[in-house]
Short mmCIF file of C-alpha atoms and ligand atoms in Angstrom, two decimals:
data_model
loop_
_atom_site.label_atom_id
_atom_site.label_comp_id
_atom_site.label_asym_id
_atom_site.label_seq_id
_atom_site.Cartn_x
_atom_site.Cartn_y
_atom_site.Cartn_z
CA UNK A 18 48.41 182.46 45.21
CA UNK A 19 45.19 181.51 43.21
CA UNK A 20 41.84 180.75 45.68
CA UNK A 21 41.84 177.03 44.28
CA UNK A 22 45.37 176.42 45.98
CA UNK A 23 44.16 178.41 49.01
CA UNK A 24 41.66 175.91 49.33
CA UNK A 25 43.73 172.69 49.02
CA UNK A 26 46.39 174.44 50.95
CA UNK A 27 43.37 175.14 53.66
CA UNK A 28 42.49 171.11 52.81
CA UNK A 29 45.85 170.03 53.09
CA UNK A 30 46.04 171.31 57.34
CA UNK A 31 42.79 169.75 57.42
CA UNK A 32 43.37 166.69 56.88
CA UNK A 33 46.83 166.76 59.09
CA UNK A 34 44.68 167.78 61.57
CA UNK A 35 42.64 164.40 61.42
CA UNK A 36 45.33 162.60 60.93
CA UNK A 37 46.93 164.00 64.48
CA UNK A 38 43.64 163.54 66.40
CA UNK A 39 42.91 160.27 64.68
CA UNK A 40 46.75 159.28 66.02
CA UNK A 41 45.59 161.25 69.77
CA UNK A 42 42.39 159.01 69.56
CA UNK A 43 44.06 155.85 68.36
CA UNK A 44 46.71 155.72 71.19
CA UNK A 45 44.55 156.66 73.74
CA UNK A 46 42.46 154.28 72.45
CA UNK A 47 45.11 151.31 72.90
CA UNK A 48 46.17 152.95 76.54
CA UNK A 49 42.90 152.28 77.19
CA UNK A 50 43.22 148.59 75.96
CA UNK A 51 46.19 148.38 77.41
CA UNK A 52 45.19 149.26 80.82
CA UNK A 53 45.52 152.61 82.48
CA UNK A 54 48.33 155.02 83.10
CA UNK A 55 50.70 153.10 86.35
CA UNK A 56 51.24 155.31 89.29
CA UNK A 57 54.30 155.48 91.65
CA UNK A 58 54.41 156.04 95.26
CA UNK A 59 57.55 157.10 97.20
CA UNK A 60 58.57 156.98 100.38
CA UNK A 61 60.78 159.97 100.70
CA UNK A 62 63.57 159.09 103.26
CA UNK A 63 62.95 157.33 106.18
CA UNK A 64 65.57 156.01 109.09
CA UNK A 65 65.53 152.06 109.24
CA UNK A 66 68.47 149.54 110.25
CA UNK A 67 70.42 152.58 111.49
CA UNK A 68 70.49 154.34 107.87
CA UNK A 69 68.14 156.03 105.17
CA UNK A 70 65.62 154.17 103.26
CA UNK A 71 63.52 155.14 100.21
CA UNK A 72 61.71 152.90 98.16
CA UNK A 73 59.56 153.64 94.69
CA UNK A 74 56.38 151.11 93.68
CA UNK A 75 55.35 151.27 90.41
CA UNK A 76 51.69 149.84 90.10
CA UNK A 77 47.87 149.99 88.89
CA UNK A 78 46.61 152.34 90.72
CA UNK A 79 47.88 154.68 93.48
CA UNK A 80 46.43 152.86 96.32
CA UNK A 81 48.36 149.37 95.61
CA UNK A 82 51.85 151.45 95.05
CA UNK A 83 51.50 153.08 98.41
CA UNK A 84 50.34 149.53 100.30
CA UNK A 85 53.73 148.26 98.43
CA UNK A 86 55.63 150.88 99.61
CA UNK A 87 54.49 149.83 102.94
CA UNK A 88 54.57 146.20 102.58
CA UNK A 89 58.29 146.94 101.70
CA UNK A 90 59.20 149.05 104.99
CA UNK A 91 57.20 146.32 106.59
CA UNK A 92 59.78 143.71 105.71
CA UNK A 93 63.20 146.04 106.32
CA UNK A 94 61.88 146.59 110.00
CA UNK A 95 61.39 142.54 110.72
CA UNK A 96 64.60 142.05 109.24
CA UNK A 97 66.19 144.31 111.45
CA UNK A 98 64.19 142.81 114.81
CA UNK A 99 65.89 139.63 113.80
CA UNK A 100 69.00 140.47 112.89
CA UNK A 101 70.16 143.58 114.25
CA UNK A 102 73.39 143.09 116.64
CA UNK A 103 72.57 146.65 118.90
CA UNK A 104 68.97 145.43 119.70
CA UNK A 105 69.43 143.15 122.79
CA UNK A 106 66.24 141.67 122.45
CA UNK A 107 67.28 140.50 118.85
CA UNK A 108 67.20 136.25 117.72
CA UNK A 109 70.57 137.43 116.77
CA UNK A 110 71.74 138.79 119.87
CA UNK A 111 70.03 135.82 121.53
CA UNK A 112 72.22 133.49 119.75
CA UNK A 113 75.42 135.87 120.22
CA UNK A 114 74.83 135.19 124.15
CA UNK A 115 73.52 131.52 124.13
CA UNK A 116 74.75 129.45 121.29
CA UNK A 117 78.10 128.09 122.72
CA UNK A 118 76.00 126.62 125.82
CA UNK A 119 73.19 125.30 123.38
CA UNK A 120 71.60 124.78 119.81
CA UNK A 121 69.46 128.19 119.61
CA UNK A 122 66.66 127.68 117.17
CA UNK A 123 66.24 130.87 114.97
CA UNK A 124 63.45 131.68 112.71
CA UNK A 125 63.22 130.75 109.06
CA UNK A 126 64.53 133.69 107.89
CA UNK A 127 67.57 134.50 110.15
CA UNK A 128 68.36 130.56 109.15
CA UNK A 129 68.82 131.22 105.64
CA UNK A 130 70.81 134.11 105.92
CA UNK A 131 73.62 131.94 107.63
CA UNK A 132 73.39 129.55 105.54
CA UNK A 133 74.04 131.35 102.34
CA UNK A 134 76.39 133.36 104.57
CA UNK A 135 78.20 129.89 104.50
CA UNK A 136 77.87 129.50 100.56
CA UNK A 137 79.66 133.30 100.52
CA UNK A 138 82.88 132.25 102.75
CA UNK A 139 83.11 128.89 100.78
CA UNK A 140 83.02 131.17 97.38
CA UNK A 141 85.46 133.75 98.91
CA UNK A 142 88.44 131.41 100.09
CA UNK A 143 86.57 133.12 103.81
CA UNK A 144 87.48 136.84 102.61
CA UNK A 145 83.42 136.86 103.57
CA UNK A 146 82.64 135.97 106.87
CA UNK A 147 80.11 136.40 109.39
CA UNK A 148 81.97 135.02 112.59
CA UNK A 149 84.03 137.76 112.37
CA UNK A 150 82.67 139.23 115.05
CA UNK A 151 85.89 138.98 117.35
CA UNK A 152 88.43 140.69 114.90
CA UNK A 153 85.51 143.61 114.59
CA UNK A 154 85.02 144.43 118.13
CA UNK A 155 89.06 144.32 118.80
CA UNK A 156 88.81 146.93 115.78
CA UNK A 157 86.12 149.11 117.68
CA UNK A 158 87.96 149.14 121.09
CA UNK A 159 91.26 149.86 119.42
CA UNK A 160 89.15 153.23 118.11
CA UNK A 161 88.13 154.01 121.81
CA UNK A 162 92.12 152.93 122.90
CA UNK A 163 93.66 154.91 120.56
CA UNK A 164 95.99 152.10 120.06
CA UNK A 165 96.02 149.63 117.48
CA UNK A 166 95.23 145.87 118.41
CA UNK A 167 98.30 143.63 119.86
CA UNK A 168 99.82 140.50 118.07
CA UNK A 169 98.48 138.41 121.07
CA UNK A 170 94.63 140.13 120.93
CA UNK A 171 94.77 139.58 117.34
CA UNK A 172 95.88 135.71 117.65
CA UNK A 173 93.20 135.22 120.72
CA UNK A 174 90.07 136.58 118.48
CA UNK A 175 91.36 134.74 115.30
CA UNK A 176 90.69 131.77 117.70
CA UNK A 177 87.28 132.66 118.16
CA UNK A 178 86.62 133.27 114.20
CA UNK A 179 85.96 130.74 111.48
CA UNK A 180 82.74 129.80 109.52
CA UNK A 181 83.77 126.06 110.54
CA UNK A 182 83.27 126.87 113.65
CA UNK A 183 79.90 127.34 113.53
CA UNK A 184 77.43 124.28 113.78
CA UNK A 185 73.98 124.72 111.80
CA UNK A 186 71.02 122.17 111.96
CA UNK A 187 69.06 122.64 109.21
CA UNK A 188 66.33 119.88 109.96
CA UNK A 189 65.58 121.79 113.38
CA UNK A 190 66.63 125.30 112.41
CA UNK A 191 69.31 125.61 114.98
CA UNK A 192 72.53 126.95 115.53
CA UNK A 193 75.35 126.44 118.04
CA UNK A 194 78.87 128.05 118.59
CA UNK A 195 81.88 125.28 118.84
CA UNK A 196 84.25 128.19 120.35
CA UNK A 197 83.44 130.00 123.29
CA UNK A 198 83.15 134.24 122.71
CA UNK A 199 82.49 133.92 119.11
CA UNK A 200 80.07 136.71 117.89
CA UNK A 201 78.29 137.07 114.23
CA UNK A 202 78.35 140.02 112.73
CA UNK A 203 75.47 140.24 110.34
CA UNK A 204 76.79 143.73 108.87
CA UNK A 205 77.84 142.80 105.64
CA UNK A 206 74.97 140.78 104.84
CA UNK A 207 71.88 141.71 106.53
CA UNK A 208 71.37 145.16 104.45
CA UNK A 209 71.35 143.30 100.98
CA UNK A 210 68.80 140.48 102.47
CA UNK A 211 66.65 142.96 104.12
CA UNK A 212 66.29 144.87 100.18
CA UNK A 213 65.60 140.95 98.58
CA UNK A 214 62.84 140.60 101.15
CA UNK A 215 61.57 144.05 100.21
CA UNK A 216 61.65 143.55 96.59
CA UNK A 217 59.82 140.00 97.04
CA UNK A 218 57.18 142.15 99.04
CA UNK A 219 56.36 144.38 96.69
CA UNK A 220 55.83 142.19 93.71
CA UNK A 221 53.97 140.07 96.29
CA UNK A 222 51.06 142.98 96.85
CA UNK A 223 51.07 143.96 93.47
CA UNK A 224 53.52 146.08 92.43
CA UNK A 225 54.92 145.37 88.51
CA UNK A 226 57.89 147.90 89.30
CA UNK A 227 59.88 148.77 92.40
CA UNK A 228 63.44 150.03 93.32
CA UNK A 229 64.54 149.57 96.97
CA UNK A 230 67.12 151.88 98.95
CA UNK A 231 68.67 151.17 101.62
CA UNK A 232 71.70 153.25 102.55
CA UNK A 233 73.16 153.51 98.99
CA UNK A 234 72.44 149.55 98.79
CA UNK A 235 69.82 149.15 95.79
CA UNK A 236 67.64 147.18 93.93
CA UNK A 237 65.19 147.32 91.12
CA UNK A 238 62.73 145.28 89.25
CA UNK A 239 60.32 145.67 86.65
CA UNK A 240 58.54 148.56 84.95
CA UNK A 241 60.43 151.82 86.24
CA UNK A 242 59.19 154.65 87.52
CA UNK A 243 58.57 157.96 84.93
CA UNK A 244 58.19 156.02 82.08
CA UNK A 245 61.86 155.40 82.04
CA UNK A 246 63.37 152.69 80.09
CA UNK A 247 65.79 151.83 83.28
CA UNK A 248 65.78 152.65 86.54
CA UNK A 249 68.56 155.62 87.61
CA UNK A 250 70.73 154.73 90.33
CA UNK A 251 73.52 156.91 91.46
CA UNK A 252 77.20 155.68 92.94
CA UNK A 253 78.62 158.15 95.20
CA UNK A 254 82.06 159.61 94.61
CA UNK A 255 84.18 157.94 97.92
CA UNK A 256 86.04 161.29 97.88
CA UNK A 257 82.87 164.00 97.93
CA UNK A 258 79.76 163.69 99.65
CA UNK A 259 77.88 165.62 97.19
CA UNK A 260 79.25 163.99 94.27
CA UNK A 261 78.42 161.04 91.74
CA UNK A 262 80.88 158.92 90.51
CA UNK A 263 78.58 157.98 87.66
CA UNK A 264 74.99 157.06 87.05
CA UNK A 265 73.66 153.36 86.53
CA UNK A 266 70.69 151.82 84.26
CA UNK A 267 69.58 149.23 85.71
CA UNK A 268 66.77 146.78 85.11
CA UNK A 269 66.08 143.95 87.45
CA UNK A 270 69.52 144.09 88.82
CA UNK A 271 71.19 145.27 92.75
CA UNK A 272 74.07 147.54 93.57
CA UNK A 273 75.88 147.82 96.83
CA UNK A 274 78.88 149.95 98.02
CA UNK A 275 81.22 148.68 100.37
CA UNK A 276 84.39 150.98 101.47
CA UNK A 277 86.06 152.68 104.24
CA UNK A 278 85.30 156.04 102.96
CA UNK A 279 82.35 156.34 105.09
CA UNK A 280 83.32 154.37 108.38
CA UNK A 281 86.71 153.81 109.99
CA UNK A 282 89.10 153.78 112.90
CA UNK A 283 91.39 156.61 112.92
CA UNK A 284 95.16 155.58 115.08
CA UNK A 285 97.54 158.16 114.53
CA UNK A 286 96.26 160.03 111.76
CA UNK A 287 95.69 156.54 110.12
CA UNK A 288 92.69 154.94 108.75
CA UNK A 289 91.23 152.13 109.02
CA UNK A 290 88.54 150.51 107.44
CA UNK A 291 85.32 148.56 109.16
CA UNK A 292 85.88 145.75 107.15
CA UNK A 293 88.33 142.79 108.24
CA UNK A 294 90.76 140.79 106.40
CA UNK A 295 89.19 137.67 109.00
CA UNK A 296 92.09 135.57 108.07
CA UNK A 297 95.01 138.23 108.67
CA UNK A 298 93.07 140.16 111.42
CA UNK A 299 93.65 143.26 109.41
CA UNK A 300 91.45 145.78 108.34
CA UNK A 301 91.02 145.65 104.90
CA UNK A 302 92.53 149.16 103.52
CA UNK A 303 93.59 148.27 99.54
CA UNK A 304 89.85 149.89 97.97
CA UNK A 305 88.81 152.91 99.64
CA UNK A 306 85.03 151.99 97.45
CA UNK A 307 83.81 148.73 95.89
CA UNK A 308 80.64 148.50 94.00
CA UNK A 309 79.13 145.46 93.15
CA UNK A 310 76.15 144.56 90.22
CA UNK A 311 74.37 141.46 90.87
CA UNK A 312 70.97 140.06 90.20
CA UNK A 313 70.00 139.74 93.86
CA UNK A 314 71.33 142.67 97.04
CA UNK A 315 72.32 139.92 99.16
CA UNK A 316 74.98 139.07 96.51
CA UNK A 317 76.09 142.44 95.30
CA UNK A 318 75.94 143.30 99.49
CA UNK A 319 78.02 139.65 100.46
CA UNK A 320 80.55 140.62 97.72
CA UNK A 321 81.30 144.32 97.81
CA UNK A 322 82.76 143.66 102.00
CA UNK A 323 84.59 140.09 99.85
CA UNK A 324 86.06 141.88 97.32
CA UNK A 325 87.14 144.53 99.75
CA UNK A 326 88.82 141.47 101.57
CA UNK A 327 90.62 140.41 98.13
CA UNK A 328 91.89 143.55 96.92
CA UNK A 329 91.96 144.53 93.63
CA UNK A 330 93.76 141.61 91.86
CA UNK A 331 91.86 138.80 93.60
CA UNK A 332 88.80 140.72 93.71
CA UNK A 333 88.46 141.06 89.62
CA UNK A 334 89.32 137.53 89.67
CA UNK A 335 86.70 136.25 91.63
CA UNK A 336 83.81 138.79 90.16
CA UNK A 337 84.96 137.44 86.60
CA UNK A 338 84.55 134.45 87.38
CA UNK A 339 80.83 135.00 88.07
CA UNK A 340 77.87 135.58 85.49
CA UNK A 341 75.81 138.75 85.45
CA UNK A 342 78.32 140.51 88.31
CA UNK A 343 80.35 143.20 87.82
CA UNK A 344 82.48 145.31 89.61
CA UNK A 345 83.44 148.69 90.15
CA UNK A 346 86.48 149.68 92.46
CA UNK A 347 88.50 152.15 93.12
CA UNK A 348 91.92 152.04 94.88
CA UNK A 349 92.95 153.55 98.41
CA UNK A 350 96.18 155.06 97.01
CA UNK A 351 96.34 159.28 96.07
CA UNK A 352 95.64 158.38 92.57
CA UNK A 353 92.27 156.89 93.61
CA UNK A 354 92.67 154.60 90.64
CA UNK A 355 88.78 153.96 89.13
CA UNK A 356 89.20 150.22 88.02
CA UNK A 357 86.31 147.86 87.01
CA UNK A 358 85.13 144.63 84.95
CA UNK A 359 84.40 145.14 81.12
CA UNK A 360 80.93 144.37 81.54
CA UNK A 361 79.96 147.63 83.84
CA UNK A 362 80.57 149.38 80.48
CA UNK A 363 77.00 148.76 79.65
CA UNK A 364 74.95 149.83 82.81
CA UNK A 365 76.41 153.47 82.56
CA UNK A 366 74.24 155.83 81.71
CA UNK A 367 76.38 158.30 79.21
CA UNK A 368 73.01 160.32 78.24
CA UNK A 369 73.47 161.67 82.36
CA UNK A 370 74.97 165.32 82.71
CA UNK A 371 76.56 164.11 85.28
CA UNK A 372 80.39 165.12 86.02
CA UNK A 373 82.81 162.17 86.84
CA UNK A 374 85.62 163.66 88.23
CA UNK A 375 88.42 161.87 88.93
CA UNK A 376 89.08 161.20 93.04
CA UNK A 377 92.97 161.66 92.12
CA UNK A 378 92.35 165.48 91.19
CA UNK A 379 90.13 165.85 94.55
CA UNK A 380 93.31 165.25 96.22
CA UNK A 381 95.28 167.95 94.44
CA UNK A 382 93.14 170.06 95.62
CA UNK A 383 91.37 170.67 91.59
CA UNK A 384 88.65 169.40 89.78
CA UNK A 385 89.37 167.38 86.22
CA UNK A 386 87.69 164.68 84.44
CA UNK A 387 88.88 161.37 85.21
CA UNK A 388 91.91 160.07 82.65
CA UNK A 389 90.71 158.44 79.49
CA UNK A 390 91.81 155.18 80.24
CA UNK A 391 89.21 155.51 83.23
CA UNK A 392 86.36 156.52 81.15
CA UNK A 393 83.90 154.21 81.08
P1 LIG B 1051 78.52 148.75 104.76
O1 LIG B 1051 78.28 148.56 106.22
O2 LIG B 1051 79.04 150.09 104.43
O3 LIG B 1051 77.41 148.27 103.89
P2 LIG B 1051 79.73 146.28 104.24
O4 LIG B 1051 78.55 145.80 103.53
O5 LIG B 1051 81.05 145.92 103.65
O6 LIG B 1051 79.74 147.83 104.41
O7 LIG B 1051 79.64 145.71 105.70
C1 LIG B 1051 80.67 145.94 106.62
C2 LIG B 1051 80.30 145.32 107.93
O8 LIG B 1051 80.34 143.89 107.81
C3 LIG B 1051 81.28 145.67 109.04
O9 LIG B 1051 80.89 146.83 109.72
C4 LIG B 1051 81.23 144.45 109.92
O10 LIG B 1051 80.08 144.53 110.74
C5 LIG B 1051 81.01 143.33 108.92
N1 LIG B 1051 82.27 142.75 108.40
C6 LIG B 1051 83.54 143.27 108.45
N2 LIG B 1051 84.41 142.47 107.83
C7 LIG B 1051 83.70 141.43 107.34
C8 LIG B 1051 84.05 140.25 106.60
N3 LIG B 1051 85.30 140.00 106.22
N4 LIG B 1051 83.05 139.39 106.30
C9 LIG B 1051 81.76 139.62 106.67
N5 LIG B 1051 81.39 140.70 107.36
C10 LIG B 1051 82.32 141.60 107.70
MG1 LIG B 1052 77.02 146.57 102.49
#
């Protein structure tokens, strides 16, 4: 090689050099237009409404994610003062004991969630519905029994459930009970309204990205954490603990799990599920797992424990019916059928190397990918 093409060779690195650090300069250069680098705070895990919480801010500067963070757990914990049905001292409980005898007023808050409750049993056909408190605790004693509920309890606490039932005032904020013994039961609701309030909390003290957790219940919004381009949400496999049924993009959207994979009553060797058919009385056994997509937790939360209700046939009907909502389900029977609306197609994150096993081969005992036509 002559010394004149040494040179230009030498010339030639030289000026890719510039051009690099001219490209380092120039986008550091618009970062620092742009504004600086965001930083996340997390929680880690902490125990709230009787599960585990863990909630990500994205913002500014360190200090503002961590007051989000806060402002967030702030909001879960006066969500679950109102609304929890173990705390005595509760407005909930309050009403619970009171509200046949008189109009209870009930904060702001609590107020709303019954009536949107009331929008969710008109949109069901009532496979949602919070007065069924009765058919619930006839479920719980039957666990402590060991005997399933009788025709006659069944008929006496159907008499004592109905969203009609049920008088609100919205000019004074008040509710009253037109049956005596009826009960709310806030638990398929209160989880999903608890992560809105969060969410609203966070991009309330600054935060431009945030992803709320609340016992598998989650939602996201905004810029995501890791310079992501969506935020990475797990669903659990109903049949393994330590599994993932697949992993979830999502941007600005909720997911919530409903299922009696987790809790039950156990009669004979049966199982059955926490969630009540409130018109039959029956628990509500067809899906061992329903997952729900929706812009807002309260409505992924409200629908998962519906759809439960419908069953799989119903259930696809009624989630189809409804923009941005999807569905994921998968069936009680052995084969653990995985079955779920077109549109879920495009929040699955392929890219993950995740295994999706099919539930079916769990139950034979062996490990294989789920069927093709289950492949999302
Ligand atoms: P999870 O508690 O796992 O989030 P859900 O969101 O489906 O599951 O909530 C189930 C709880 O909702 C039950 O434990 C009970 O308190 C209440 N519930 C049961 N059946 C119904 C129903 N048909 N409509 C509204 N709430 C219900
Ligand atoms: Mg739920």
């Amino acid at each position: 090689m002559s010394v004149e093409r040494k040179i230009s060779l030498t010339k030639k690195y030289m000026y890719s050099a510039l051009i690099i650090a001219g490209a380092v300069v120039a986008a550091f250069g618009i970062r620092v237009l742009v504004g600086p680098r965001l930083k996340t705070a997390n929680s880690g895990y902490r125990v709230v409404m009787g599960t585990f919480a863990n909630i990500t801010a994205v913002a500014g500067d360190s200090k503002t994610a961590g007051i989000c963070v806060e402002a967030a757990f702030d909001k879960l914990k006066y969500v679950d003062e109102v609304m929890s049905d173990y705390k005595a001292e509760s407005q909930l409980s309050q009403v619970n004991r009171e509200a046949f005898g008189r109009p209870v007023h009930v904060d702001e808050n609590l107020f709303e969630v019954l009536r949107i409750s009331g929008e969710y049993s008109r949109q069901t056909e009532n496979a949602f519905d919070i007065t069924v408190g009765p058919i619930v605790d006839l479920w719980r004693q039957a666990q402590e029994l060991k005997r399933l509920p009788t025709e006659a309890e069944l008929a006496e606490a159907r008499s004592r459930v109905g969203f009609g039932k049920l008088a609100l005032n919205r000019a004074d904020k008040t509710v009253r009970f037109g049956v005596k013994g009826m009960r709310l039961d806030l638990g398929g609701i209160a989880k999903g309204y608890a992560i809105d309030s969060a969410i609203e909390a966070m991009e309330k003290a600054g935060a431009v990205g945030g992803l709320v957790d609340l016992g598998g219940d989650v939602r996201c919004f905004g810029t995501p954490s890791d310079n992501k381009a969506s935020w990475l949400v797990g669903l659990q496999d109903p049949a393994a603990d330590d599994r993932l049924l697949l992993v979830l993009k999502l941007r600005d959207m909720a997911v919530a799990t409903s299922g009696g994979y987790r809790r039950f009553t156990e009669i004979d060797g049966q199982r059955y599920s926490h969630i009540i058919n409130p018109g039959a009385g029956a628990s509500a056994d067809e899906l061992i797992s329903v997952s729900i997509i929706a812009q807002t937790a309260t409505a992924a939360d409200t629908l998962a424990t519906a759809v439960s209700v419908l069953g799989g046939e119903k259930g696809l009907e009624l989630i189809d019916s409804l923009s941005e909502t999807e569905a994921i389900l998968v069936g009680a029977g052995k084969t653990a059928e995985l079955i779920h609306t077109e549109g879920v197609r495009r929040y699955v994150d392929t890219t993950q190397a995740v295994p999706v096993y099919s539930t079916a081969s769990k139950v034979a005992g062996q490990r294989k990918p789920w069927p093709k036509e289950n492949q999302l």
